[in-house]
Short mmCIF file of C-alpha atoms in Angstrom, two decimals:
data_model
loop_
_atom_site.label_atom_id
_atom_site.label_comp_id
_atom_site.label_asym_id
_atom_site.label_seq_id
_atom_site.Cartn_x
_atom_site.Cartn_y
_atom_site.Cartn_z
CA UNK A 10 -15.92 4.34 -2.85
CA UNK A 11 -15.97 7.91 -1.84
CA UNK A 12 -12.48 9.89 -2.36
CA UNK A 13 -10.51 11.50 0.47
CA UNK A 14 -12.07 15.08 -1.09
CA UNK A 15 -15.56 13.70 -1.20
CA UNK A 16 -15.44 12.84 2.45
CA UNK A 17 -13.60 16.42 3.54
CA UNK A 18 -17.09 17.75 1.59
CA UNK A 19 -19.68 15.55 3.35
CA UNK A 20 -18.11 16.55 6.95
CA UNK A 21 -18.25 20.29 6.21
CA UNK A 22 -21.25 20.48 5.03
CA UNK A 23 -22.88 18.77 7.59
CA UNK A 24 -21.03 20.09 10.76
CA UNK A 25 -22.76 21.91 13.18
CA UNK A 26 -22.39 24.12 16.24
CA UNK A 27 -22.68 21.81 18.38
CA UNK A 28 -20.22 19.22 17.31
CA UNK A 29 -17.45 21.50 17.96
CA UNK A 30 -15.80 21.55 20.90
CA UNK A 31 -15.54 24.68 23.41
CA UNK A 32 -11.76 25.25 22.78
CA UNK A 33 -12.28 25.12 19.20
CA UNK A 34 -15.31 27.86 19.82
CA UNK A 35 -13.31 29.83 22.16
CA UNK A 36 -10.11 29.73 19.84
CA UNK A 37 -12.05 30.93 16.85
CA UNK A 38 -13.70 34.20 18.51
CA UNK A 39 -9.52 34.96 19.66
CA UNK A 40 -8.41 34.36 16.44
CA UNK A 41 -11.27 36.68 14.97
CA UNK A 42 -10.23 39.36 16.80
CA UNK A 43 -6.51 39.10 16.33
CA UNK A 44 -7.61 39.20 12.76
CA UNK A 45 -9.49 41.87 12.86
CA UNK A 46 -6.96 43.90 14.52
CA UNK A 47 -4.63 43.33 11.18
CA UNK A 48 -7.02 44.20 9.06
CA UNK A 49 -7.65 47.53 10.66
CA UNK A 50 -3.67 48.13 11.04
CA UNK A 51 -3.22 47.87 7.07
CA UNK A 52 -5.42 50.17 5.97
CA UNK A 53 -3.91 52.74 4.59
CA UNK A 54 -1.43 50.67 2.78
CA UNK A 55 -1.67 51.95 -1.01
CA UNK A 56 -2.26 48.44 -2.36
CA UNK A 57 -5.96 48.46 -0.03
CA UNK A 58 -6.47 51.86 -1.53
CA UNK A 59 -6.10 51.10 -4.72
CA UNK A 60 -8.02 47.56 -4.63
CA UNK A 61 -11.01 49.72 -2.71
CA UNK A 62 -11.06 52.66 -5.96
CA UNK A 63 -11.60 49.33 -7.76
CA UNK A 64 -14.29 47.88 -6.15
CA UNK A 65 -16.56 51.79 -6.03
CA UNK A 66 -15.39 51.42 -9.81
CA UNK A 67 -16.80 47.87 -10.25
CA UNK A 68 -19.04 47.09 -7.56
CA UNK A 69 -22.10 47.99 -5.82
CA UNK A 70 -21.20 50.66 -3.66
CA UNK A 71 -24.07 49.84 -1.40
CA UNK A 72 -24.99 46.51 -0.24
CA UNK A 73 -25.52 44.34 2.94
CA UNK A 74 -21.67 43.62 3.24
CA UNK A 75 -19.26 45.94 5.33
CA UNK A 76 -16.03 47.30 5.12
CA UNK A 77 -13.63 47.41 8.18
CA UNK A 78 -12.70 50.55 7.53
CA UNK A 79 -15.66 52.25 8.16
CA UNK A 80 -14.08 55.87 6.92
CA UNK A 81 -13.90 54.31 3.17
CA UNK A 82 -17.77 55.47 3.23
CA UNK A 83 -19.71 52.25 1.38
CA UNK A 84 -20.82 49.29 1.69
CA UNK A 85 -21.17 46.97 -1.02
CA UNK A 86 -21.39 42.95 -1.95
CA UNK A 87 -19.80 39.83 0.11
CA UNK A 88 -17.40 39.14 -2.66
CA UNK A 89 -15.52 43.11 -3.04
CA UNK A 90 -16.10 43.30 0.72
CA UNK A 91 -14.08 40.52 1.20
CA UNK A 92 -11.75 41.41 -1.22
CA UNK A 93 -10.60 44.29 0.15
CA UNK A 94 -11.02 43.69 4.02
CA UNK A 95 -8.71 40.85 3.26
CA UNK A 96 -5.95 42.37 1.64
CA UNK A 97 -5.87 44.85 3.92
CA UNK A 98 -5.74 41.80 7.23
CA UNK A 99 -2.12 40.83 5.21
CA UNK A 100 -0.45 44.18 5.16
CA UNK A 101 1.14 44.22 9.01
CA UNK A 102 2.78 40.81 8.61
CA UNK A 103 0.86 39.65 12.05
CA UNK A 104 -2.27 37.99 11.18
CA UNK A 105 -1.87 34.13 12.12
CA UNK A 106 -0.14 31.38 10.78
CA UNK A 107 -1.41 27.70 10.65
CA UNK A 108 1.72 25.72 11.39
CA UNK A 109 1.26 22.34 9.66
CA UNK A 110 0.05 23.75 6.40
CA UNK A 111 2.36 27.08 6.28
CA UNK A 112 -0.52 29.06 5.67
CA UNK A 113 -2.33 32.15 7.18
CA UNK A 114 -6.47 31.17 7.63
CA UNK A 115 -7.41 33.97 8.86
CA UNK A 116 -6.55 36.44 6.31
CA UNK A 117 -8.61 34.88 3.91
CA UNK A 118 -11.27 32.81 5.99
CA UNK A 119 -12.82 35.38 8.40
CA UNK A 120 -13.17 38.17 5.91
CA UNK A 121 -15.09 36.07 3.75
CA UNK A 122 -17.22 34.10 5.71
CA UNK A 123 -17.89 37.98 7.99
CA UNK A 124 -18.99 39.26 4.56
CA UNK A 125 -21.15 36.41 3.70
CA UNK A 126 -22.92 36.06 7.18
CA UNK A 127 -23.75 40.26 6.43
CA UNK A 128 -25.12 39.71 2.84
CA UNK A 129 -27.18 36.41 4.23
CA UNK A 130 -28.11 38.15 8.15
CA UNK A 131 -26.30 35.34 9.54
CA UNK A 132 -25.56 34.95 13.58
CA UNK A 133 -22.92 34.14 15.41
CA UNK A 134 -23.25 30.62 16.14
CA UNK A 135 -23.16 30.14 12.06
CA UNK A 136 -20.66 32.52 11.56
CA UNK A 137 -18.62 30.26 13.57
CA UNK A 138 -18.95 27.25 12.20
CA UNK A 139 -18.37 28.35 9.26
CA UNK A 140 -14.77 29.56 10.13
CA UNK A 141 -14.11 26.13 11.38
CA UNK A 142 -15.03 24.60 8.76
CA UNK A 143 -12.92 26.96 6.21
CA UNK A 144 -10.25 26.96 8.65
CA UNK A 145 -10.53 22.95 8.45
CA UNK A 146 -10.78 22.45 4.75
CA UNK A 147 -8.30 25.48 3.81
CA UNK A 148 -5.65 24.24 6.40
CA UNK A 149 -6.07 20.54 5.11
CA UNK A 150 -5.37 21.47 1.78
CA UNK A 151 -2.16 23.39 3.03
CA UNK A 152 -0.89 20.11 4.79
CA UNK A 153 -2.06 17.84 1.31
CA UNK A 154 0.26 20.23 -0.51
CA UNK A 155 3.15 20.45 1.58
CA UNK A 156 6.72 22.05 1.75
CA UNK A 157 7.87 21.59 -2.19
CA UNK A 158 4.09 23.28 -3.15
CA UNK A 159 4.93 26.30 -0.73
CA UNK A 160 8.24 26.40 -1.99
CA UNK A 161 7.08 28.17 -5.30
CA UNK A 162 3.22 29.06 -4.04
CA UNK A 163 2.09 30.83 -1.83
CA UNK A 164 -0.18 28.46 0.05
CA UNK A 165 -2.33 31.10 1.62
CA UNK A 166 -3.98 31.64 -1.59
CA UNK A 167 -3.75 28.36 -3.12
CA UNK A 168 -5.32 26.31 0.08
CA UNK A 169 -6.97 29.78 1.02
CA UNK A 170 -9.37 30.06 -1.23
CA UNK A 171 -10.40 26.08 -0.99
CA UNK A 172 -10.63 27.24 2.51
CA UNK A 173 -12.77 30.15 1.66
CA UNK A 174 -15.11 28.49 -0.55
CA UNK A 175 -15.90 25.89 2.04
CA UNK A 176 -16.72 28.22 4.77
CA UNK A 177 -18.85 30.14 2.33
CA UNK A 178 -20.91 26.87 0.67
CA UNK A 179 -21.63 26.27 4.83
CA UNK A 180 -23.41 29.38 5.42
CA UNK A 181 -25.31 28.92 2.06
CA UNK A 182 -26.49 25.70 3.52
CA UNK A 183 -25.66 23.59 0.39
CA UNK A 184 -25.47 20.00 0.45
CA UNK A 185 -22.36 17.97 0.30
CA UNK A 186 -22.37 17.58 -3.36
CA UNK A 187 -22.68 21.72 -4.02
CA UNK A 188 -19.47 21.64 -1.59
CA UNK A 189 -17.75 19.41 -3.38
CA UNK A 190 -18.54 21.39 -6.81
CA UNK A 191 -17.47 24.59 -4.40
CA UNK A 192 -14.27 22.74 -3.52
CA UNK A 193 -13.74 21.77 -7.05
CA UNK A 194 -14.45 25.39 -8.89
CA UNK A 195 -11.89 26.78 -6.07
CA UNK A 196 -9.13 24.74 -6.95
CA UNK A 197 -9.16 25.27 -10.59
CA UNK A 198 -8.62 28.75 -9.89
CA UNK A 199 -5.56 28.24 -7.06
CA UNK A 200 -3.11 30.84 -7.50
CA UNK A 201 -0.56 32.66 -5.85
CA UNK A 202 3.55 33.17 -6.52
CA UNK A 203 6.34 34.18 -4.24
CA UNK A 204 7.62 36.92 -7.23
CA UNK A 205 5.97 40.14 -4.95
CA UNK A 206 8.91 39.36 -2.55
CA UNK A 207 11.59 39.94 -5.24
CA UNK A 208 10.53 43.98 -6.37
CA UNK A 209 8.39 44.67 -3.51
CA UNK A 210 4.92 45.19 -5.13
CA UNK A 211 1.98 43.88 -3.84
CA UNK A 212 0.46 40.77 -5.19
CA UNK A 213 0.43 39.65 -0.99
CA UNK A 214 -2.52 41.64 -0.91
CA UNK A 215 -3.97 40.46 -4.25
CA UNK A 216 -3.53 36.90 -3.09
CA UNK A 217 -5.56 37.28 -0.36
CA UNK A 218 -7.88 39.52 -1.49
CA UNK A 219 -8.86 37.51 -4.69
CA UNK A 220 -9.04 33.79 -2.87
CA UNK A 221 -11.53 35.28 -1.06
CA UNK A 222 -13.56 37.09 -4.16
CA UNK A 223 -13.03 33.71 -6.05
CA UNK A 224 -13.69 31.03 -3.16
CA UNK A 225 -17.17 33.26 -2.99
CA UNK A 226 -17.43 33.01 -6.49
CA UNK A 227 -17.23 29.36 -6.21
CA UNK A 228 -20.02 28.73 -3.68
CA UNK A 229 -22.69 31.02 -4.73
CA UNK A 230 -21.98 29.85 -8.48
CA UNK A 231 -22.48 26.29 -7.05
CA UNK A 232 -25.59 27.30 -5.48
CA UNK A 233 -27.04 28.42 -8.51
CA UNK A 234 -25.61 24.75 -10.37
CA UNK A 235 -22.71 25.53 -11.28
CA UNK A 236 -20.23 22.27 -11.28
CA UNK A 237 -16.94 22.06 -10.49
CA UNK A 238 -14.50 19.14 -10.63
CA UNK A 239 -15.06 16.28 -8.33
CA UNK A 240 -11.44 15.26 -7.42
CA UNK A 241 -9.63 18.78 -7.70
CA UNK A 242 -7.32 17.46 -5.24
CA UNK A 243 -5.97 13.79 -6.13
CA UNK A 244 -7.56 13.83 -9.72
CA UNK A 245 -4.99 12.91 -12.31
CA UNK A 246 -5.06 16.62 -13.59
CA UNK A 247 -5.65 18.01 -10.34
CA UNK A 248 -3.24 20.37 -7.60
CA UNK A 249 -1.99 17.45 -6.45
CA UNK A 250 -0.40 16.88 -9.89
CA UNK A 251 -0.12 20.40 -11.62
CA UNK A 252 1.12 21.96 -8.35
CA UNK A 253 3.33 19.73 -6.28
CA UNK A 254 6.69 19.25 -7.46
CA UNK A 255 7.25 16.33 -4.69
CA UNK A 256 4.80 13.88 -3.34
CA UNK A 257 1.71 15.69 -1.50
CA UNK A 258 0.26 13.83 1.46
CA UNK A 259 -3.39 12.87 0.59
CA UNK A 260 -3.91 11.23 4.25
CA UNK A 261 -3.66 15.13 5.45
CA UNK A 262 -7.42 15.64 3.61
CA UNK A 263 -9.67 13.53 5.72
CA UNK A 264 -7.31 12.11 8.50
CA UNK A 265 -9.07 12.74 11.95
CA UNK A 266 -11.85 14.60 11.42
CA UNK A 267 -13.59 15.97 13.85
CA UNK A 268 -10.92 15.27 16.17
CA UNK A 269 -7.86 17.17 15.18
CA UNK A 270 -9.05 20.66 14.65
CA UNK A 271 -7.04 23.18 12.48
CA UNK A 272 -8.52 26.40 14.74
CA UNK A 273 -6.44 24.91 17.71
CA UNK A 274 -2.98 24.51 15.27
CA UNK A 275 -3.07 28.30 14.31
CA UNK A 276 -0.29 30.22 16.08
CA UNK A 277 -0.47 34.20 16.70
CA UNK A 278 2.15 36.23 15.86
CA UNK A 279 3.97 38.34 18.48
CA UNK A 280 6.40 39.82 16.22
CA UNK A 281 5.53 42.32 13.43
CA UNK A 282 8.18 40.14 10.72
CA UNK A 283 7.71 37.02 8.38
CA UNK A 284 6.97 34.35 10.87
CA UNK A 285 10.12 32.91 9.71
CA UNK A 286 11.76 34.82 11.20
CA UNK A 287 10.02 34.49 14.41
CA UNK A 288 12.08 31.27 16.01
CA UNK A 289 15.38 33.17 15.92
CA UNK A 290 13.60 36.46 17.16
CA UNK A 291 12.54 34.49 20.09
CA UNK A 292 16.14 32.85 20.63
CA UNK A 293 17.84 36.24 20.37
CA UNK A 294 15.74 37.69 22.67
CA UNK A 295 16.13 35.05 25.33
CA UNK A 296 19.79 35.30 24.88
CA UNK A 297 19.78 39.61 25.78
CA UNK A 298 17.27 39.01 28.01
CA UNK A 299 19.46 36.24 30.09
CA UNK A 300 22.76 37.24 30.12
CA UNK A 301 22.02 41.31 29.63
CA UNK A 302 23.87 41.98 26.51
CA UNK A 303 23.18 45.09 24.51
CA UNK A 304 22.97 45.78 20.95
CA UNK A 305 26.40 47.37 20.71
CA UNK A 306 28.02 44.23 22.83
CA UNK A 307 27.10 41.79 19.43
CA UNK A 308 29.57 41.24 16.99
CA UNK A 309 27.80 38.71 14.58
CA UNK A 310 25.19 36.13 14.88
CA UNK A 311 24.64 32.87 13.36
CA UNK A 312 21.00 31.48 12.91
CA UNK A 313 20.19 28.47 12.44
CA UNK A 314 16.91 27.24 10.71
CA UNK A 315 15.11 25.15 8.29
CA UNK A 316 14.88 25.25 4.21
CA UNK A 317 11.68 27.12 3.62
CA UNK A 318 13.24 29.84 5.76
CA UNK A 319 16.03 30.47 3.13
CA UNK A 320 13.10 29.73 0.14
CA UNK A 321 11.21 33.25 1.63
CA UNK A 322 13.22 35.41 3.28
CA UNK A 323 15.96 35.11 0.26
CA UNK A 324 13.75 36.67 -2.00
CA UNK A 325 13.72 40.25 -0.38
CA UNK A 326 17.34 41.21 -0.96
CA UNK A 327 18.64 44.07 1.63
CA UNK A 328 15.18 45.11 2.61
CA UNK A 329 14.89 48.14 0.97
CA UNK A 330 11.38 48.83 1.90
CA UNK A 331 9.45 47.96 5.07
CA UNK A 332 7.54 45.58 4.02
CA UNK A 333 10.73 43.82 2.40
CA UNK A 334 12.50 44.27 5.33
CA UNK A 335 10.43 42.35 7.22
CA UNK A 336 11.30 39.89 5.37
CA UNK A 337 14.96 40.13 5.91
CA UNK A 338 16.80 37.87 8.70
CA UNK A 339 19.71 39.90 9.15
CA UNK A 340 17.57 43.04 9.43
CA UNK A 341 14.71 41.40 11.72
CA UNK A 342 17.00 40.43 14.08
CA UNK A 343 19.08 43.58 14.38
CA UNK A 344 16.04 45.36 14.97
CA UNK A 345 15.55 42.90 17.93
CA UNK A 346 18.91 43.65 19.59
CA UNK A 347 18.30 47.25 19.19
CA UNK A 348 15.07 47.79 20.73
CA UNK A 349 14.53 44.34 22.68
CA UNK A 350 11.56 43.50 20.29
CA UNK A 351 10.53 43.49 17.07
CA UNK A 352 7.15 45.07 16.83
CA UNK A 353 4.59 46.79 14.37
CA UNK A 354 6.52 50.75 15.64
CA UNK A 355 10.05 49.82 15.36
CA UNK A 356 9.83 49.07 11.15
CA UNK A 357 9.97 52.31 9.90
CA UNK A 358 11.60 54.51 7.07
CA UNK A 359 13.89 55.76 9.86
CA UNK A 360 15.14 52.06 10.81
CA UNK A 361 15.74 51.60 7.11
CA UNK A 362 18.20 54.12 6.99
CA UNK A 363 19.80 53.79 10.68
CA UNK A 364 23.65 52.54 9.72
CA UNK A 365 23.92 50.84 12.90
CA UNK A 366 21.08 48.02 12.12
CA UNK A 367 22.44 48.19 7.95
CA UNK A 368 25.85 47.40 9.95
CA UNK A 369 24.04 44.77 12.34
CA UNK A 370 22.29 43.38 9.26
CA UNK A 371 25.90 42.38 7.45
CA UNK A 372 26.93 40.27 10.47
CA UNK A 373 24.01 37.42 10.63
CA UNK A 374 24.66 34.72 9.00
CA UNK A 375 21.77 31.96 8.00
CA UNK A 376 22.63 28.37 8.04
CA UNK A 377 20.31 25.20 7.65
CA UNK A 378 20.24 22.66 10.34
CA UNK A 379 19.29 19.56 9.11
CA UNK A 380 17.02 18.31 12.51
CA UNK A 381 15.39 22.06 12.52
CA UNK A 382 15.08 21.47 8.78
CA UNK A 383 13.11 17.64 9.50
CA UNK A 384 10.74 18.78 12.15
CA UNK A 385 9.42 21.68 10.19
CA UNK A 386 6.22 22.51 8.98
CA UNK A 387 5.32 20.39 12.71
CA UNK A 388 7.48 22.48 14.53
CA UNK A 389 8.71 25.87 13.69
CA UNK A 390 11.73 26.05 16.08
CA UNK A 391 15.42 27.59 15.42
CA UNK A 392 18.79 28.42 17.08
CA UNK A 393 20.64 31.18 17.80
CA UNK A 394 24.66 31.61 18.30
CA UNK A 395 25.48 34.81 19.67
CA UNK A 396 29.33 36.09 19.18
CA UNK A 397 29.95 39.31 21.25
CA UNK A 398 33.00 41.46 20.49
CA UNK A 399 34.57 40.48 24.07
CA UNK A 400 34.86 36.88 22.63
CA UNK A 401 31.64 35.52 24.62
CA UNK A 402 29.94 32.99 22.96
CA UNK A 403 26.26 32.22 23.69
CA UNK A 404 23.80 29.78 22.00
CA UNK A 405 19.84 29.03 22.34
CA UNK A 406 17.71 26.39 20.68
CA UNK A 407 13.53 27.43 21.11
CA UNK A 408 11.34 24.81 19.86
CA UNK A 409 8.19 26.90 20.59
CA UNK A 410 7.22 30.01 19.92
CA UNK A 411 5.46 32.77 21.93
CA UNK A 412 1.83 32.46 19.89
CA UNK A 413 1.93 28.72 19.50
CA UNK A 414 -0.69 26.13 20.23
CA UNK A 415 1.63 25.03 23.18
CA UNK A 416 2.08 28.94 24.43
CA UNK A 417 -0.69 30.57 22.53
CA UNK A 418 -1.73 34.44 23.37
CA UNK A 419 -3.47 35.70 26.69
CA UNK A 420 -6.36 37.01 26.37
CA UNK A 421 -4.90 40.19 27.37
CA UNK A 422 -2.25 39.78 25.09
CA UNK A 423 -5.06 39.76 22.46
CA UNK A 424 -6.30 42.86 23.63
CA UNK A 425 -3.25 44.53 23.74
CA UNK A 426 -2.14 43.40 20.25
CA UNK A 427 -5.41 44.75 18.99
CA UNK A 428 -5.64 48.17 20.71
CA UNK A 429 -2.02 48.93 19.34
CA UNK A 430 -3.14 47.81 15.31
CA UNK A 431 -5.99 49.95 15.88
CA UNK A 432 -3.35 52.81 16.61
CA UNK A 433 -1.16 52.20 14.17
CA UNK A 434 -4.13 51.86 12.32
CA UNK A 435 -4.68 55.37 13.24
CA UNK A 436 -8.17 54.55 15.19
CA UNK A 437 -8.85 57.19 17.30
CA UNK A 438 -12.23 56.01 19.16
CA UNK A 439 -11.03 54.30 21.87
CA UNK A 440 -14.56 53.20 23.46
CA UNK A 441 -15.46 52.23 19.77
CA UNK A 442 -12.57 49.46 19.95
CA UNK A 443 -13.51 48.16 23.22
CA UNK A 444 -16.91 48.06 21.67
CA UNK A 445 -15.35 45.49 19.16
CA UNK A 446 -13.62 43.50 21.67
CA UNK A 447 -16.48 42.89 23.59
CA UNK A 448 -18.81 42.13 20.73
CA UNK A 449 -16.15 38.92 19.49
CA UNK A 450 -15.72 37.73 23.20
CA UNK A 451 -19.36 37.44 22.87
CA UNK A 452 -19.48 36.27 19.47
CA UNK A 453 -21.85 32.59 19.56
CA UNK A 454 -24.46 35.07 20.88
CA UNK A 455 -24.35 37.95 18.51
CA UNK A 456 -27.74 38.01 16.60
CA UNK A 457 -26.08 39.82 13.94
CA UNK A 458 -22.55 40.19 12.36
CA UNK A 459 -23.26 43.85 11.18
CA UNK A 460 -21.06 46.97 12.46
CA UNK A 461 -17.84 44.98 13.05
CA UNK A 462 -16.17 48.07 12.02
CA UNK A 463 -14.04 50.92 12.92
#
């Protein structure tokens, strides 16, 4: 009898285009772009820089595979392609965020399987189904994992580069038993721990960057024979075992297949903070927005959220750089009441030192809610209890989130979002961007996935 991992092989390797359904197809080219957009945003962040001196130091500096950023000068091989055009999509903290499996795809998933389809002249219609299917098997593996793995891993590079290797075996064209030894080779090299958050280095980057260069590995070293375990998920020395500290859920690798597509449960991300973050962002905001109070009005607030919340964002301390402070609830939120948002411009050296949000900061409390706490990784939702010096006292419960499946991004939105990376990003050609957009709206009919690049 075939295992649950066996079967999650056999469907991805045999998928094609046209099994998957139009919102699936259409959700893939908007998360592609959204992606892109990140990846162009972050960089100039010195852990890209210094992961790109490696790769001219290691690599081929000329080869069929593309950077994003098109001002590093080279080109080189799928695998140091992807590595750094993924660490760079998970600088920003607003690439997306697969709900179920508490993982972000396409940070690791699109600039692998965009470096692959370069190196192998792929088009768009197989560029896309390969996403889906690294989006499927990646996300899967998040879910089969679960809350007590993500507690001490991050699962964006443990399930990431499962994810990666899948999407990569499918453009190869192996057979279901090459996946499986793809899938297998992967696993045994899942890593990824939550210690970056602590001193503010930059192993977020690394993760990413490496599940790609070692999910490649995987599938091009299958395609040449090499053999990797069968059962790397429910073996008796497998993740499952080594990397769970409660009970994973083994019905999450091969349940509905087909039918319940992981593409369609990746949320976008609005705000420019640690998606945790995110439900109380949104409660705040309705609560200033609905009964006008200012930022000076406040005089403390109490969130409310689940346990995985407190597992993250306790790591990061005050917040004493921006990436850390991203990463802080107290300091999220009272840049929220300050400027009425929370985006990619308004976390800045300046903000770090502004009293006023340090002062802001002090006065939010975190407290876990038991029903938030049982609905999560499903739902991401949180409440907000505003105190304001005058004595008012306002509460508001969100149970979805702006960028959900259930409220998911215009198209516009996308657009926007993009165009304002690309600034931050420091992109100055304008008609060069639009270029870009236009190209992934049109994406199943691209003959070629060259020149995605800025």
């Amino acid at each position: 009898m075939a295992t649950r991992t066996e079967r999650l092989a056999t469907w991805a390797s045999g998928l094609q285009y046209d099994d998957i359904p139009e919102d699936v197809i259409q959700r893939t080219k908007d998360l592609f772009l959204d992606w892109f957009g990140c990846t162009i945003a972050g960089r100039h962040h010195p852990a890209v820089k210094a992961i790109a001196i490696f790769v001219q130091q290691m690599g081929p500096t000329s080869g069929k595979s593309e950077l994003v950023d098109h001002e590093l000068g080279f080109s080189t091989s799928p695998a140091f392609a992807a590595l750094v055009n993924a660490a760079s999509s998970h600088v920003v903290e607003q690439d997306d965020l697969h709900n179920r499996s508490i993982m972000h795809p396409a940070t690791v998933i699109f600039p692998a399987a965009l470096a692959v389809a370069q190196d192998l002249g792929a088009n768009g219609r197989d560029f896309i189904t390969a996403c889906v299917v690294g989006y499927e098997v990646g996300c899967r593996v998040g879910e089969f994992l679960g809350k007590s793995h993500y507690a001490r891993f991050h699962s964006t590079a443990t399930g990431g580069v499962i994810g990666v290797a899948a999407a990569t075996a499918r453009l190869l064209g192996l057979d279901s038993a090459a996946m499986l030894s793809s899938i297998g080779t992967a696993g045994t090299q899942a890593a990824g721990l939550w210690q970056f958050l602590v001193d503010a280095t930059h192993s977020k980057q690394v993760h990413t960057g490496k599940a790609c260069f070692d999910g490649i590995f995987a599938a091009y070293a299958a395609k040449s024979g090499l053999l990797g375990p069968k059962d790397i998920l429910e073996g008796p020395k497998g993740m499952g075992v080594a990397l769970v500290p409660d009970t994973p859920i083994p019905s999450a690798i091969d349940t509905d297949l087909g039918l319940d597509w992981a593409v369609l449960g990746s949320s976008f991300k609005w705000h420019a903070s640690c998606r945790h973050t995110h439900p109380s962002v949104d409660a705040l905001l309705q609560i200033i927005s609905t009964y006008g109070i200012k930022f000076e009005d406040i005089d403390s607030v109490v969130t409310r959220t689940y346990q995985a919340a407190f597992d993250v964002l306790g790591l990061s301390g005050r917040g004493e750089t921006i990436h850390q402070s991203k990463f802080n609830m107290g300091f999220v939120l009272a840049v929220t009441a300050q400027k009425g948002q929370a985006l990619i411009t308004d976390f800045t050296e300046e903000a770090l030192q502004d009293v006023s949000l340090r002062e802001f900061q002090d006065r939010v409390k975190m407290e876990l809610d038991e029903e938030i706490n049982a609905a999560f990784p499903q739902k991401w939702q949180g409440k907000v209890i505003v105190t304001c010096k005058s004595g008012e006292r306002y509460e508001q419960f969100v149970e979805y989130l702006k960028g959900d499946p259930q409220s998911p991004l215009t198209r516009t939105e996308i657009e926007t979002k993009v165009k304002a990376l690309a600034q931050y990003g420091q992109v100055k050609d304008t008609d060069r961007i639009q270029q870009i957009i236009a190209r992934a709206w049109d994406l199943e009919n691209q003959d070629s996935l060259r020149e995605f690049w800025l």
